Structure formats: structure tokens, C-alpha cells
Amino acid sequence: NAVEISGNLIPKLIDEVPILAVAATQAAGTTVIRDAAELRVKETDRIAAIAAELGKLGAKVEEQPDGLVIEGPVSLRGALCSSYGDHRIAMALAVAGLIAEGETVIEDSDSVAISFPGFKEKLEELGGTVID
């Protein structure tokens, strides 16, 4: 089910917001993430990046100045996506690709080695196909 994530929770899970946004695409209702403006100054603008790329996959995502509003559940469809060179965006999109209908290609995904060197192998264990 949809949730609201804000306030004191945000500092504890700021790096997990991209994958939480993916989960929210499958939750019933409207998920709201706010008080996360810090994501605008990470490796990339993670708010803009995840909103744009999940939108390519068919998600209903509205970018806010300090977060996201995500409607769910939606059926995701494969698309050509960009990671913006950001490891957390790449991993979140890869998980979204696992539940999307059709092929999802993520450009510039080598950055995942920064925080999870075995990610590609784990993704294959979960049914994904990784092509370098």
C-alpha cells in the first residue's frame, strides 16, 4: 500500500528513495515522498532522474521540489533508460526492469560497482539478463 515518507525518516533512508520510488509504482494508492531536497545534489539530481526514467517505463510520477508523488499500481513496460552515471538510479531502474513487460536497457550502468560490485550477478539470479 502507498505511504508518505517525510520528516525524520528521510535522513535515515535518503539513499533508498530511488528504489522506494520503484516499489511505490506497485503500491495501491498515492505514495508521497517529501523533505528529500538533498537528493537534488547527490551524484545527480536523483529526484529528476528517477521521475524521468520511471516515467519512460510508464510510471505515474510527479516531481516535486523536495520529492515525488507516485500513483500505483501501474504496469511498467520496458524502455531505454539512462542511469545518469548514478549507481543508485541504475540499480533502481534494473529492479524496475525486472517487473516491467519487455526489455529494459539502462545506459551507463557500470556505476553500480561503486556500492554493489556483485549487483549484476545478483540481478541475473533474480531472472534479469545482463549484457555488458
PDB file of C-alpha atoms in Angstrom, residues 8-55:
ATOM      1  CA  ASN A   8      12.705  12.403  10.398  1.00  0.00           C
ATOM      2  CA  LEU A   9      12.555   9.283   8.206  1.00  0.00           C
ATOM      3  CA  ILE A  10      14.242  10.946   5.234  1.00  0.00           C
ATOM      4  CA  PRO A  11      17.805  11.189   6.626  1.00  0.00           C
ATOM      5  CA  LYS A  12      17.638   7.506   7.592  1.00  0.00           C
ATOM      6  CA  LEU A  13      16.782   6.364   4.060  1.00  0.00           C
ATOM      7  CA  ILE A  14      17.846   9.152   1.723  1.00  0.00           C
ATOM      8  CA  ASP A  15      19.868   6.782  -0.469  1.00  0.00           C
ATOM      9  CA  GLU A  16      16.964   4.341  -0.723  1.00  0.00           C
ATOM     10  CA  VAL A  17      14.488   6.829  -2.212  1.00  0.00           C
ATOM     11  CA  PRO A  18      15.089   5.699  -5.834  1.00  0.00           C
ATOM     12  CA  ILE A  19      14.269   2.054  -5.052  1.00  0.00           C
ATOM     13  CA  LEU A  20      11.368   3.130  -2.817  1.00  0.00           C
ATOM     14  CA  ALA A  21      10.011   5.047  -5.813  1.00  0.00           C
ATOM     15  CA  VAL A  22      10.126   1.823  -7.831  1.00  0.00           C
ATOM     16  CA  ALA A  23       8.244  -0.029  -5.081  1.00  0.00           C
ATOM     17  CA  ALA A  24       5.689   2.783  -4.969  1.00  0.00           C
ATOM     18  CA  THR A  25       4.811   2.162  -8.633  1.00  0.00           C
ATOM     19  CA  GLN A  26       3.399  -1.188  -7.467  1.00  0.00           C
ATOM     20  CA  ALA A  27       1.679   0.034  -4.286  1.00  0.00           C
ATOM     21  CA  ALA A  28      -2.044   0.732  -4.196  1.00  0.00           C
ATOM     22  CA  GLY A  29      -2.708   4.453  -3.860  1.00  0.00           C
ATOM     23  CA  THR A  30      -0.609   7.595  -3.834  1.00  0.00           C
ATOM     24  CA  THR A  31       2.860   7.470  -2.308  1.00  0.00           C
ATOM     25  CA  VAL A  32       4.310  10.830  -1.304  1.00  0.00           C
ATOM     26  CA  ILE A  33       7.998  11.377  -0.635  1.00  0.00           C
ATOM     27  CA  ARG A  34       8.872  14.837   0.671  1.00  0.00           C
ATOM     28  CA  ASP A  35      11.593  16.666   2.606  1.00  0.00           C
ATOM     29  CA  ALA A  36      14.174  14.995   0.339  1.00  0.00           C
ATOM     30  CA  ALA A  37      15.585  18.043  -1.473  1.00  0.00           C
ATOM     31  CA  GLU A  38      19.068  16.748  -0.600  1.00  0.00           C
ATOM     32  CA  LEU A  39      18.577  14.271  -3.467  1.00  0.00           C
ATOM     33  CA  ARG A  40      18.917  17.151  -5.898  1.00  0.00           C
ATOM     34  CA  VAL A  41      22.632  17.462  -5.039  1.00  0.00           C
ATOM     35  CA  LYS A  42      23.793  13.823  -4.940  1.00  0.00           C
ATOM     36  CA  GLU A  43      25.770  12.225  -7.778  1.00  0.00           C
ATOM     37  CA  THR A  44      22.963  13.528  -9.957  1.00  0.00           C
ATOM     38  CA  ASP A  45      19.604  15.159  -9.319  1.00  0.00           C
ATOM     39  CA  ARG A  46      18.038  11.901  -8.162  1.00  0.00           C
ATOM     40  CA  ILE A  47      14.548  13.371  -7.899  1.00  0.00           C
ATOM     41  CA  ALA A  48      14.539  14.499 -11.526  1.00  0.00           C
ATOM     42  CA  ALA A  49      16.337  11.374 -12.727  1.00  0.00           C
ATOM     43  CA  ILE A  50      14.079   8.791 -11.114  1.00  0.00           C
ATOM     44  CA  ALA A  51      10.942  10.722 -12.090  1.00  0.00           C
ATOM     45  CA  ALA A  52      12.030  10.974 -15.735  1.00  0.00           C
ATOM     46  CA  GLU A  53      13.237   7.408 -16.075  1.00  0.00           C
ATOM     47  CA  LEU A  54      10.327   5.760 -14.264  1.00  0.00           C
ATOM     48  CA  GLY A  55       8.080   7.873 -16.487  1.00  0.00           C
TER      49      GLY A  55
END
